[in-house]
PDB file of C-alpha atoms in Angstrom:
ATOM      1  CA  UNK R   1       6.316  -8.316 -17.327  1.00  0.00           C
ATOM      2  CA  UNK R   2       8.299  -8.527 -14.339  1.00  0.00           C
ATOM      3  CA  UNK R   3      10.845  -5.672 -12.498  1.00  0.00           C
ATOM      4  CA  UNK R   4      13.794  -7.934 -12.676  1.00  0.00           C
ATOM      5  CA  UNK R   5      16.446  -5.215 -12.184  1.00  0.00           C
ATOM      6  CA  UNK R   6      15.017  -4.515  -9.191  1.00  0.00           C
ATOM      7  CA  UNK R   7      18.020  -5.692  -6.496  1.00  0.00           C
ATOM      8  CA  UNK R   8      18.240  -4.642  -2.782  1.00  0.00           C
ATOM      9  CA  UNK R   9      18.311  -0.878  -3.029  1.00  0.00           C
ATOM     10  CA  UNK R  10      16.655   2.033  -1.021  1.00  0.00           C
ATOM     11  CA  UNK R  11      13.433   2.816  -1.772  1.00  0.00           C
ATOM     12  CA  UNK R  12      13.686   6.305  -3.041  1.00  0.00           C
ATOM     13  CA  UNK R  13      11.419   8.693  -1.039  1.00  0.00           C
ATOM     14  CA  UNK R  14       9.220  11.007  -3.406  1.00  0.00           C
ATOM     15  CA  UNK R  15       6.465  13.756  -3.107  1.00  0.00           C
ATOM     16  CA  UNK R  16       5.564  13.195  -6.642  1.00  0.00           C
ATOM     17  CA  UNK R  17       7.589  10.869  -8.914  1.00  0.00           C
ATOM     18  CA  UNK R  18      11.233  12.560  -9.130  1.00  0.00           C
ATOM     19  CA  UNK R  19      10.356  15.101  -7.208  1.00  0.00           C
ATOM     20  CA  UNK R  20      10.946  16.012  -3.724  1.00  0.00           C
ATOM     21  CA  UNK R  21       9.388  19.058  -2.974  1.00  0.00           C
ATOM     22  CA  UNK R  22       5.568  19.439  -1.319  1.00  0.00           C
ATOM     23  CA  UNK R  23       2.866  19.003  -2.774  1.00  0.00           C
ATOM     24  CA  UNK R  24       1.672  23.014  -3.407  1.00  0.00           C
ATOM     25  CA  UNK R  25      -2.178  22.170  -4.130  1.00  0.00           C
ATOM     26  CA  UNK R  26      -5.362  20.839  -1.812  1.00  0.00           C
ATOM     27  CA  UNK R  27      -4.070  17.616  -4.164  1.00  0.00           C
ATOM     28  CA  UNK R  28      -2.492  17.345  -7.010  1.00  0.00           C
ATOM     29  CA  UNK R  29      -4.005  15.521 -10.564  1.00  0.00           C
ATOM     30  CA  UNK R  30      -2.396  14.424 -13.914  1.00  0.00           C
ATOM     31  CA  UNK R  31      -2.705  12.194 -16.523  1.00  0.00           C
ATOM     32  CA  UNK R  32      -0.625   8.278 -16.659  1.00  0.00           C
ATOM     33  CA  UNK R  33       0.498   9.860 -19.826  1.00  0.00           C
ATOM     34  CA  UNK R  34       2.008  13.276 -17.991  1.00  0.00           C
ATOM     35  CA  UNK R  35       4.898  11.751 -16.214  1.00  0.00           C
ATOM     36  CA  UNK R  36       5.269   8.064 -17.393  1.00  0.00           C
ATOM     37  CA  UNK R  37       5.750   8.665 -20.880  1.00  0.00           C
ATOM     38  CA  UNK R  38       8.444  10.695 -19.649  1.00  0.00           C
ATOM     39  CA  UNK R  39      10.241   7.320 -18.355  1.00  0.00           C
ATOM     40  CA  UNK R  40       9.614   5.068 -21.038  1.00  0.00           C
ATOM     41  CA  UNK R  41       6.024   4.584 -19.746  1.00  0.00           C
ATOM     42  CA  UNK R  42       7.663   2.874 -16.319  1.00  0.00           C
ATOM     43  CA  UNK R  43       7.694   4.000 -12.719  1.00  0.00           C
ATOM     44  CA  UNK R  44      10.420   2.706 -10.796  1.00  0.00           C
ATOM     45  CA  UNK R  45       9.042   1.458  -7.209  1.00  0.00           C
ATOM     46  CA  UNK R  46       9.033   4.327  -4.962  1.00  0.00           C
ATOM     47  CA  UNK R  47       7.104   5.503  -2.106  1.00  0.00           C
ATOM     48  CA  UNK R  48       5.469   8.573  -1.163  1.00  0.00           C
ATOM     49  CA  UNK R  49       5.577   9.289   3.486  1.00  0.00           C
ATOM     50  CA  UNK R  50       2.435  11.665   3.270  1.00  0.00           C
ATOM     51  CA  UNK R  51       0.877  10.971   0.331  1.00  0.00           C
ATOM     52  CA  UNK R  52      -2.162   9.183  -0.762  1.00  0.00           C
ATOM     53  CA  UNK R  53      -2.325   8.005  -4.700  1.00  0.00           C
ATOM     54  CA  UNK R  54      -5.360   6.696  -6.762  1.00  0.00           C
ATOM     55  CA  UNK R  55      -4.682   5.600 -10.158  1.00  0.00           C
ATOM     56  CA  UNK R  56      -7.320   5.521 -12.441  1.00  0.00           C
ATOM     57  CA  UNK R  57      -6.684   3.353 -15.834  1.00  0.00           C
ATOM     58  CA  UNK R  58      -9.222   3.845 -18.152  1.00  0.00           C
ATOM     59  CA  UNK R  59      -7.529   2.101 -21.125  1.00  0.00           C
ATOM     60  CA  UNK R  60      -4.737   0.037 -21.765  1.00  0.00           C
ATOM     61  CA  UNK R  61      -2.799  -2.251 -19.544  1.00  0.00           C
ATOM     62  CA  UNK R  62      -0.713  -1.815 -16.420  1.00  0.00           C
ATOM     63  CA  UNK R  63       1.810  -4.007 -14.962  1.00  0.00           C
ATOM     64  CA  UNK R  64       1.444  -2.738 -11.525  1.00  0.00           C
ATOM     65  CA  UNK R  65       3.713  -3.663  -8.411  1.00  0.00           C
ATOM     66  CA  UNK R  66       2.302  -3.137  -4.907  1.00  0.00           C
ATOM     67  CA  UNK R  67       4.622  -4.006  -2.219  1.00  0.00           C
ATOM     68  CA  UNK R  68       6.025  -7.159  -2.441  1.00  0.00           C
ATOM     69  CA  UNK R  69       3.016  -8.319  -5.158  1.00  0.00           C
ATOM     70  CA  UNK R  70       2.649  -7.984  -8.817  1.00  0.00           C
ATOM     71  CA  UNK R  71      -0.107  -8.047 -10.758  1.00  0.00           C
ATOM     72  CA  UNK R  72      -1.718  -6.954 -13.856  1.00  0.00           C
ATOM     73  CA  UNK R  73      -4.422  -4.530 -14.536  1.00  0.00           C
ATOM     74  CA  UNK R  74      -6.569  -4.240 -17.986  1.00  0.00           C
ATOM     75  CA  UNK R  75      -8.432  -1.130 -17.659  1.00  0.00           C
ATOM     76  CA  UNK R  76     -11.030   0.349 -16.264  1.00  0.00           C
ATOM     77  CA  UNK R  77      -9.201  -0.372 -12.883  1.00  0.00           C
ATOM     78  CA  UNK R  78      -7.934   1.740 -10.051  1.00  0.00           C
ATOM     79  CA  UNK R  79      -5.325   1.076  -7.956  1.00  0.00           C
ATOM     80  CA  UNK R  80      -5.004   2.327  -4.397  1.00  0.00           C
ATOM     81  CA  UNK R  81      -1.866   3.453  -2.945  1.00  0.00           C
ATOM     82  CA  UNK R  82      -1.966   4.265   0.589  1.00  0.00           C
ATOM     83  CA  UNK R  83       1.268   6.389   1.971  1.00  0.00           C
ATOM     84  CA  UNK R  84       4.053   4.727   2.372  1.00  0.00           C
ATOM     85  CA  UNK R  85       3.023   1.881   0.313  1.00  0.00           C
ATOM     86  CA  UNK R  86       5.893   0.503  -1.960  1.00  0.00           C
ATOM     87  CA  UNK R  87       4.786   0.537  -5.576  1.00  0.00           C
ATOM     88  CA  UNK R  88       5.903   1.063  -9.175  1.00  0.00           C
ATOM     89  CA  UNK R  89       4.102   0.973 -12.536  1.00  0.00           C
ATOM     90  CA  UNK R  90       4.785  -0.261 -16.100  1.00  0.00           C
ATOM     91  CA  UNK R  91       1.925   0.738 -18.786  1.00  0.00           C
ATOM     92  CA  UNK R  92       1.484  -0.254 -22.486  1.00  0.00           C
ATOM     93  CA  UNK R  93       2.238   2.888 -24.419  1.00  0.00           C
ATOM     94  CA  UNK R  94      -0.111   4.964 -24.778  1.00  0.00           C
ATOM     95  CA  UNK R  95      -2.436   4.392 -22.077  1.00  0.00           C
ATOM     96  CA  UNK R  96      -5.255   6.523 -20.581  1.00  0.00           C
ATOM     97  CA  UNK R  97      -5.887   7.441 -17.221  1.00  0.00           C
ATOM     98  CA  UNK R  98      -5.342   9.698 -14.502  1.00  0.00           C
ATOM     99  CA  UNK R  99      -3.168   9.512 -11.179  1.00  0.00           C
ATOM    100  CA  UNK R 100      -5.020  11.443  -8.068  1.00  0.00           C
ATOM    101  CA  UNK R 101      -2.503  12.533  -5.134  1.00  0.00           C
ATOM    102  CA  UNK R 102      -3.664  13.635  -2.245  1.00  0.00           C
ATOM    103  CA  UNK R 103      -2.090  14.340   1.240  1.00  0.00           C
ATOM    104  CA  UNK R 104      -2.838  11.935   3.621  1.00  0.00           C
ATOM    105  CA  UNK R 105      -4.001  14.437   6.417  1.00  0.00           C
ATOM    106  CA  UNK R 106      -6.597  15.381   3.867  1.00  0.00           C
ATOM    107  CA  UNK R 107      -8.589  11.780   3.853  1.00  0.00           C
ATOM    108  CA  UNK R 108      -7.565  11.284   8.087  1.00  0.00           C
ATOM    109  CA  UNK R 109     -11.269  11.169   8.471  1.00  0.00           C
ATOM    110  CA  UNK R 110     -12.008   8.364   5.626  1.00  0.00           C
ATOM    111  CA  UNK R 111      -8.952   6.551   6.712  1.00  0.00           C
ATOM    112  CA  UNK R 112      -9.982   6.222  10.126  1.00  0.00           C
ATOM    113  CA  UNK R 113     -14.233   5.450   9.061  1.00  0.00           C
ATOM    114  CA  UNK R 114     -12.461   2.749   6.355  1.00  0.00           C
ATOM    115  CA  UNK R 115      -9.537   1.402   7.923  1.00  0.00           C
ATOM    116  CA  UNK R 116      -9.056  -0.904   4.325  1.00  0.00           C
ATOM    117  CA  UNK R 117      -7.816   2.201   2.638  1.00  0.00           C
ATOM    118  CA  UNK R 118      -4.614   1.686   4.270  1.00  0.00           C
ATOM    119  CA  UNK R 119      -4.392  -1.793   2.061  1.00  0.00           C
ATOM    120  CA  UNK R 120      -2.804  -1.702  -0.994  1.00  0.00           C
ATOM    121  CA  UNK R 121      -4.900  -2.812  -3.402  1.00  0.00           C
ATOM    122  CA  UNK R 122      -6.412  -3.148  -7.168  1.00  0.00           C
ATOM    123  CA  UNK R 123     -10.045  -2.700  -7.841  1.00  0.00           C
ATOM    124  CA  UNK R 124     -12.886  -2.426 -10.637  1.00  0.00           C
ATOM    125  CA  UNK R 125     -13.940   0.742 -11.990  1.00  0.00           C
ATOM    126  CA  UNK R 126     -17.903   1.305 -11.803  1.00  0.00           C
ATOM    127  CA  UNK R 127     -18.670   4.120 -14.363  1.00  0.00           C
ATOM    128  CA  UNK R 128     -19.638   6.532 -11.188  1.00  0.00           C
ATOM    129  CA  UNK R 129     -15.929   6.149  -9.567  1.00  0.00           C
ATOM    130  CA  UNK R 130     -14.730   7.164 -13.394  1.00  0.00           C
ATOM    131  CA  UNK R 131     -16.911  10.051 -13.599  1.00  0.00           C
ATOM    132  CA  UNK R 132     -15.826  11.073 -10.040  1.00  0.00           C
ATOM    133  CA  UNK R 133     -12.042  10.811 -11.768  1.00  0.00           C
ATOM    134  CA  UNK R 134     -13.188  12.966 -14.981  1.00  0.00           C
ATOM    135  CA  UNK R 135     -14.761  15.628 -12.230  1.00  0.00           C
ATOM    136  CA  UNK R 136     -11.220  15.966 -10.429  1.00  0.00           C
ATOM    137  CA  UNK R 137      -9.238  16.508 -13.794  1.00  0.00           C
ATOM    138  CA  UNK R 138     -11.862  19.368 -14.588  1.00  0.00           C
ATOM    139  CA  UNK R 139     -12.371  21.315 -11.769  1.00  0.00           C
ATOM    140  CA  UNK R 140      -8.296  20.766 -10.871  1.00  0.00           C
ATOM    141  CA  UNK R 141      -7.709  22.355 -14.517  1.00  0.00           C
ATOM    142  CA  UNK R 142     -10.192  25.077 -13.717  1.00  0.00           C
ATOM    143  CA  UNK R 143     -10.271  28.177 -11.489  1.00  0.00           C
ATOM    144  CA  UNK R 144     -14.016  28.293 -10.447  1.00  0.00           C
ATOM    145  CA  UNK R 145     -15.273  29.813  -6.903  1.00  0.00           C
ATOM    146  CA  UNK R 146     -14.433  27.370  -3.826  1.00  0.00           C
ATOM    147  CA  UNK R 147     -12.740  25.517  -6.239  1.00  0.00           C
ATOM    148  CA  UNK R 148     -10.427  23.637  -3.237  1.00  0.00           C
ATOM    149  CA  UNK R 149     -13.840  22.522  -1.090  1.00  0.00           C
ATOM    150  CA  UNK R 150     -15.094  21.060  -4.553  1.00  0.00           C
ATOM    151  CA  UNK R 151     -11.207  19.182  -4.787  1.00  0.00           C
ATOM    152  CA  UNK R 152     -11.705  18.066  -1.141  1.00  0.00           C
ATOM    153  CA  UNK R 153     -15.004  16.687  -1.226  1.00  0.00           C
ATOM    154  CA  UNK R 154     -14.425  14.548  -4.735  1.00  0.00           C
ATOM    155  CA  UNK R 155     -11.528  13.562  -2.942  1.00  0.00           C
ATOM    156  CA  UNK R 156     -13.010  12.211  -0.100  1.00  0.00           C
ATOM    157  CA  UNK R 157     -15.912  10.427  -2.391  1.00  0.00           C
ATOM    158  CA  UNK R 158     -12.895   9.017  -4.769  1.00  0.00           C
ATOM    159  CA  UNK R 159     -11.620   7.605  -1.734  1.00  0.00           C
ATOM    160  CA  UNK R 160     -14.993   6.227  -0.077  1.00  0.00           C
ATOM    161  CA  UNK R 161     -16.120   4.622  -3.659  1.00  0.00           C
ATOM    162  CA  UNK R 162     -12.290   3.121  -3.533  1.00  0.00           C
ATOM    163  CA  UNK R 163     -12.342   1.379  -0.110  1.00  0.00           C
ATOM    164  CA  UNK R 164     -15.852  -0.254  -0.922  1.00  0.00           C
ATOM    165  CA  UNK R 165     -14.041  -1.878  -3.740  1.00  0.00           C
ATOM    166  CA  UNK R 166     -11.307  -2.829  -1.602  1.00  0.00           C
ATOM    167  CA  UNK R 167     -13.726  -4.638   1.528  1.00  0.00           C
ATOM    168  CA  UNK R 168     -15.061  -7.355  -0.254  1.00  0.00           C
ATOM    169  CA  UNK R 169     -11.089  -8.224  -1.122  1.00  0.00           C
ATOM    170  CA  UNK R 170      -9.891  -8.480   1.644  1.00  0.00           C
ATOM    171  CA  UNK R 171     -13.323  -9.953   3.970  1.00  0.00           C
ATOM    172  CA  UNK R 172     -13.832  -7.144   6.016  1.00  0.00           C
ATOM    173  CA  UNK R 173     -16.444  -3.928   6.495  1.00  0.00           C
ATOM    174  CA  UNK R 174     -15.494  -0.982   8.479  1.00  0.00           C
ATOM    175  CA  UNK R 175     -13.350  -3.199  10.819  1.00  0.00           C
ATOM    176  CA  UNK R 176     -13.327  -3.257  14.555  1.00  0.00           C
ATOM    177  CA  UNK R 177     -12.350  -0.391  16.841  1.00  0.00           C
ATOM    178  CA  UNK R 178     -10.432  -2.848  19.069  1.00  0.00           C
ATOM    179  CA  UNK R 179      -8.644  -4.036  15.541  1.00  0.00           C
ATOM    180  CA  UNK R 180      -8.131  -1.038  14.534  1.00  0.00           C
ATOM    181  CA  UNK R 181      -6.567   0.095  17.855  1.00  0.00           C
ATOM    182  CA  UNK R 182      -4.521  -3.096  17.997  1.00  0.00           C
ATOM    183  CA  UNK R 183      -3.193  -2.747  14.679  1.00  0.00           C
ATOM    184  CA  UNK R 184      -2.080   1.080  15.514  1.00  0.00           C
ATOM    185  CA  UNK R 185      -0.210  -0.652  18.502  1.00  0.00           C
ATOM    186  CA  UNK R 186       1.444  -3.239  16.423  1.00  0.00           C
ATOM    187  CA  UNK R 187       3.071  -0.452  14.285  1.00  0.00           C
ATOM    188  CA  UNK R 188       4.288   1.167  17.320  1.00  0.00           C
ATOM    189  CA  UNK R 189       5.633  -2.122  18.959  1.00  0.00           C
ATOM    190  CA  UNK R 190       6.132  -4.885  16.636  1.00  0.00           C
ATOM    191  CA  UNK R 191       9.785  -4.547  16.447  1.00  0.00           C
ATOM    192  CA  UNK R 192      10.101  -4.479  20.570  1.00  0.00           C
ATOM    193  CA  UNK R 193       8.137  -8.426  19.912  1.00  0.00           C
ATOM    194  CA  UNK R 194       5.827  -7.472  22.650  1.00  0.00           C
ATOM    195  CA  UNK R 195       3.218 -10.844  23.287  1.00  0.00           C
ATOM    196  CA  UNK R 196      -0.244 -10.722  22.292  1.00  0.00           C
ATOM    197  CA  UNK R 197      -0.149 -10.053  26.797  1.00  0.00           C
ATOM    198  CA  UNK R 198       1.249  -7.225  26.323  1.00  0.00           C
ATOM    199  CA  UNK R 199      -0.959  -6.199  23.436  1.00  0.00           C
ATOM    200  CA  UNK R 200      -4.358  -6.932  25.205  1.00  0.00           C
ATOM    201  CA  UNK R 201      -3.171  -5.255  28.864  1.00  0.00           C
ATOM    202  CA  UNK R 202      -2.784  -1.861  26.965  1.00  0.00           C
ATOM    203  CA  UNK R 203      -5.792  -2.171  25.298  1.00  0.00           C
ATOM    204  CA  UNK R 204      -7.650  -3.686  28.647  1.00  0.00           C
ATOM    205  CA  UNK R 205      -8.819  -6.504  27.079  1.00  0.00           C
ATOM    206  CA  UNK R 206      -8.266 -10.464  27.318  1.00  0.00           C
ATOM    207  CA  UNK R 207      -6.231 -12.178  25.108  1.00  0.00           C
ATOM    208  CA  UNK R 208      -8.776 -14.510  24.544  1.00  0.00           C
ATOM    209  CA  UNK R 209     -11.220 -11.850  23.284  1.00  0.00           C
ATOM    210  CA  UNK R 210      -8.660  -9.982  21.390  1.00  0.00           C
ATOM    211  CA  UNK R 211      -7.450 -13.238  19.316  1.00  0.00           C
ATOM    212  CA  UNK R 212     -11.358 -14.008  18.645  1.00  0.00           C
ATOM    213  CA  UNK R 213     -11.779 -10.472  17.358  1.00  0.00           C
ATOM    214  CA  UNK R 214      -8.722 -10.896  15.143  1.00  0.00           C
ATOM    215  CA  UNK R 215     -10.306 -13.912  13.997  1.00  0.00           C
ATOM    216  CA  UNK R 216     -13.526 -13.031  13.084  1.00  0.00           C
ATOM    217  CA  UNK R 217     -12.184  -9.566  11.423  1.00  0.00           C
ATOM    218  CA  UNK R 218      -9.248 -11.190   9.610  1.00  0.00           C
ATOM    219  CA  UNK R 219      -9.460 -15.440  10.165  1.00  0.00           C
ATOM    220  CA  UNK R 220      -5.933 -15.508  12.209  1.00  0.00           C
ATOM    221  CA  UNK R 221      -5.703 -15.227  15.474  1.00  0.00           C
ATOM    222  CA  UNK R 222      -3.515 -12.236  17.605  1.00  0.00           C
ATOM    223  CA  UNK R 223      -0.336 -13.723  17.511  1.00  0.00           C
ATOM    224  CA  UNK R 224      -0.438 -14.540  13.709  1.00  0.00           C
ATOM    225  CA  UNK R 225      -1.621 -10.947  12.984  1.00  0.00           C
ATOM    226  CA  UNK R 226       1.431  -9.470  14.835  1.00  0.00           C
ATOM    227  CA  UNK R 227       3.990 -12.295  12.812  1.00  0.00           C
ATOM    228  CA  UNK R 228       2.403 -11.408   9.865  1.00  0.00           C
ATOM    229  CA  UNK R 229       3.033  -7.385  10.321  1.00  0.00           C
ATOM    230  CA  UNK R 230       6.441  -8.310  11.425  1.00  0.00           C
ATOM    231  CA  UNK R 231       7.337 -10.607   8.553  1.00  0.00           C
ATOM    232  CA  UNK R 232       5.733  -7.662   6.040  1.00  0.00           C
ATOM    233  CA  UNK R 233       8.753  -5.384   7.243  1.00  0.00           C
ATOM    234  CA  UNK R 234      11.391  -8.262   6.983  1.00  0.00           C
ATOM    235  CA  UNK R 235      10.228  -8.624   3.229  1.00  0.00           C
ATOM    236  CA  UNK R 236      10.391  -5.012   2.968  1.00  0.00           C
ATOM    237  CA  UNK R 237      13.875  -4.473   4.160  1.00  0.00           C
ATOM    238  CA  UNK R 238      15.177  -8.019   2.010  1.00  0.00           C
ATOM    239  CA  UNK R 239      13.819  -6.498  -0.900  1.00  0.00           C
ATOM    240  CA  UNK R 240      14.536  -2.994  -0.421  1.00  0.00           C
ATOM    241  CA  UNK R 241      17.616  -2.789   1.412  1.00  0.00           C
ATOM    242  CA  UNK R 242      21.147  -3.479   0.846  1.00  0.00           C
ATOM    243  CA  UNK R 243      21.421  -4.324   4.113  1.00  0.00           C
ATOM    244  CA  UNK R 244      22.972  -8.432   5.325  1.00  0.00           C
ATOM    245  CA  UNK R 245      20.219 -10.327   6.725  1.00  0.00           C
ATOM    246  CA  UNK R 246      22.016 -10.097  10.032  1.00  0.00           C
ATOM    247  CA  UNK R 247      21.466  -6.100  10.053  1.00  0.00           C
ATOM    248  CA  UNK R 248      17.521  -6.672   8.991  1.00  0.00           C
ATOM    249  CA  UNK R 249      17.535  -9.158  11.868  1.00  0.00           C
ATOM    250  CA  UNK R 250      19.009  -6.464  14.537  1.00  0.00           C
ATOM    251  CA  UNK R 251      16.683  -3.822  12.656  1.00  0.00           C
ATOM    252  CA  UNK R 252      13.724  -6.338  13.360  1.00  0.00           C
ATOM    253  CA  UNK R 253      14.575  -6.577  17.384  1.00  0.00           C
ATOM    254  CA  UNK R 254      15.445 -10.431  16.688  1.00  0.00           C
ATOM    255  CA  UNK R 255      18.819 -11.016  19.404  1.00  0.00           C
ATOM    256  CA  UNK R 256      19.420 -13.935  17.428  1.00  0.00           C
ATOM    257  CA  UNK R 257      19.802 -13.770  13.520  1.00  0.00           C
ATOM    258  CA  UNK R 258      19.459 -17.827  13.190  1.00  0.00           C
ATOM    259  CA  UNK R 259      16.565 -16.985  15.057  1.00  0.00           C
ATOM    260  CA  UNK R 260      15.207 -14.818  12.718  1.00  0.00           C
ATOM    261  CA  UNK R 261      16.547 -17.428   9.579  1.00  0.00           C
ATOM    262  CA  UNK R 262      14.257 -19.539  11.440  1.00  0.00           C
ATOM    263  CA  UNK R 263      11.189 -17.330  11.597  1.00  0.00           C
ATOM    264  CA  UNK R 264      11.313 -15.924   8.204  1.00  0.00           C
ATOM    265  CA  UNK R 265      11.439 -19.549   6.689  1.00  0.00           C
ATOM    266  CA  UNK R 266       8.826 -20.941   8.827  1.00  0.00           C
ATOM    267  CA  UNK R 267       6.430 -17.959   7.596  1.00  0.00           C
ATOM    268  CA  UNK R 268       7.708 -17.636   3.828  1.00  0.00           C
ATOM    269  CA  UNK R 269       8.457 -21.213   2.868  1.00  0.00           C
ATOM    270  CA  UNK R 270      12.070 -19.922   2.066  1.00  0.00           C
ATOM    271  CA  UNK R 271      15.142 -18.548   3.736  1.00  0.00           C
ATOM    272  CA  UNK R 272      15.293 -14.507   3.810  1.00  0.00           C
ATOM    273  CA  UNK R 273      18.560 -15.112   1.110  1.00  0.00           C
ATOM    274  CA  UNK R 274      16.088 -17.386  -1.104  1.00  0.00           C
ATOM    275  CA  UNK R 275      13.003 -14.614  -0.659  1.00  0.00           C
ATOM    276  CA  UNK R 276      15.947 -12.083  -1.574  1.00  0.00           C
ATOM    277  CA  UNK R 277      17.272 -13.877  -4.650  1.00  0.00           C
ATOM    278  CA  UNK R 278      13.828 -14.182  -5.940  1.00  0.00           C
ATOM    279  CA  UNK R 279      12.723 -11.005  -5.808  1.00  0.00           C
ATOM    280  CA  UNK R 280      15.802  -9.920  -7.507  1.00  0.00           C
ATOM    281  CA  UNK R 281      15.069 -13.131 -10.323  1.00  0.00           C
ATOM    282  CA  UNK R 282      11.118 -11.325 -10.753  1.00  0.00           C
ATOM    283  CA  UNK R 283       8.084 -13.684  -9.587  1.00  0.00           C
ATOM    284  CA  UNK R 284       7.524 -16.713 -11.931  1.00  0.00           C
ATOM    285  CA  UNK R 285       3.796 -15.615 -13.166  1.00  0.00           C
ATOM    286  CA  UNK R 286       1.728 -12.436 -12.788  1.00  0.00           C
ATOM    287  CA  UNK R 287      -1.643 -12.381 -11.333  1.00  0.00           C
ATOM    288  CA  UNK R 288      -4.315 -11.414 -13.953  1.00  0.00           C
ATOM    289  CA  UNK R 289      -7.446  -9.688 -13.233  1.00  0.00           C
TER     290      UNK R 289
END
């Protein structure tokens, strides 16, 4: 199952799907069954700015769309969705589960001792991480005494059980400081193009030591971890936006839009027009797990 109808359009911005206003509890929790069978069992591809989402499916199936990937999920799974994260859901009817929000300042600690948290991502459920699921729903029905430090801390384990699922998938542990510090600077400067120079003079490092710690963290080296946040964003903004490729080229700090015709094809195999057409035609094959 593919989201064909989904064209260039904004991404609408949500606290909670089709709704807008902050989230009023230490986090919030809710069955798959709560709000999607309220939309046909579909979830439109959204994003939440300050949220955090883990989506537990216990049973059923879930055609689940993370970014600019698609890929289906046969429960038990959980799926990760960092803030920000582009992502949108499509279940078989009737299925079981339960969606975990949480405000992002609330797992600042996690994020920052598992850096892969920040990946989207789908991952196997090991009967412990579904317990830890069943514990939310029941103390966030209840009214028990220090009923928000229980929340909190099954939060944070939810979270910690989630990103060891997640390391093995992408090939890394805990990360490297420098890598993590580089890839904080890369969100702050990749549309100026600064050079992997620039990059390794504010961190005080060579650029020869900063490439081999990219490569040994991620297998490419500085320069292709900096193209390859930089060419996230142009997918983004082809899929997302209305915008001419011209605009996402200004938008991306490329002077030159043939330039950035040229750099989008030499990464994606495709012009940004193809990439955009496709997305709007739905990938030719899900990924099964």
């Amino acid at each position: 199952m593919h989201y064909s109808n989904i064209e260039a359009i904004a991404v609408p911005k949500f606290e909670l799907y089709g709704e807008r206003a902050l989230l009023p509890d230490v986090l919030h929790c809710e069955t798959i069954a709560d709000r999607s069978s309220l939309h046909g069992w579909a979830i439109q591809p959204h994003r939440h700015e300050r949220l955090h989402q883990f989506l537990h499916v216990a049973e059923g199936t879930a055609y689940v769309k993370l970014e600019d990937r698609e890929t289906t999920l046969h429960g038990p799974g959980v799926v990760n969705v960092p803030a920000g994260a582009v992502h949108g859901f499509r279940f078989s009817p009737e299925t079981r589960g339960t969606v975990v929000t949480v405000p992002v300042e609330a797992l600042d600690a996690t994020i920052g001792a598992c850096p892969m948290l920040a990946t989207p991502a789908v991952v196997a459920c090991e009967p412990q991480l579904a317990e830890l699921f069943a514990a939310v729903a029941d103390e966030f029905a209840a009214t028990r005494p220090a009923r928000t430090q229980c929340l909190s801390a099954m939060a944070t384990l939810i979270a910690a059980r989630v990103a060891g699922g997640i390391a093995p998938e992408i090939g890394g542990g805990d990360g490297s400081p420098l890598l993590r510090r580089f890839e904080a600077l890369i969100e702050a400067h990749y549309r100026s193009h600064w050079r992997v120079a620039d990059y390794a003079a504010a961190l005080k490092v060579s650029t020869t030591h900063l490439s081999r710690v990219c490569r040994a963290e991620t297998g490419a080296g500085a320069s292709r971890v900096i193209e390859l946040r930089l060419m996230k964003e142009a997918r983004r903004l082809l899929a997302y936006s209305a915008h001419p490729v011209g605009r996402i080229a200004v938008d991306l700090g490329f002077v030159d839009p043939a330039y950035f015709t040229r750099a989008f094809t030499r990464s994606a195999g495709m012009t940004p027009s193809a990439f955009r057409a496709r997305v709007a035609e739905g990938p030719a094959q899900s990924h099964h797990r």
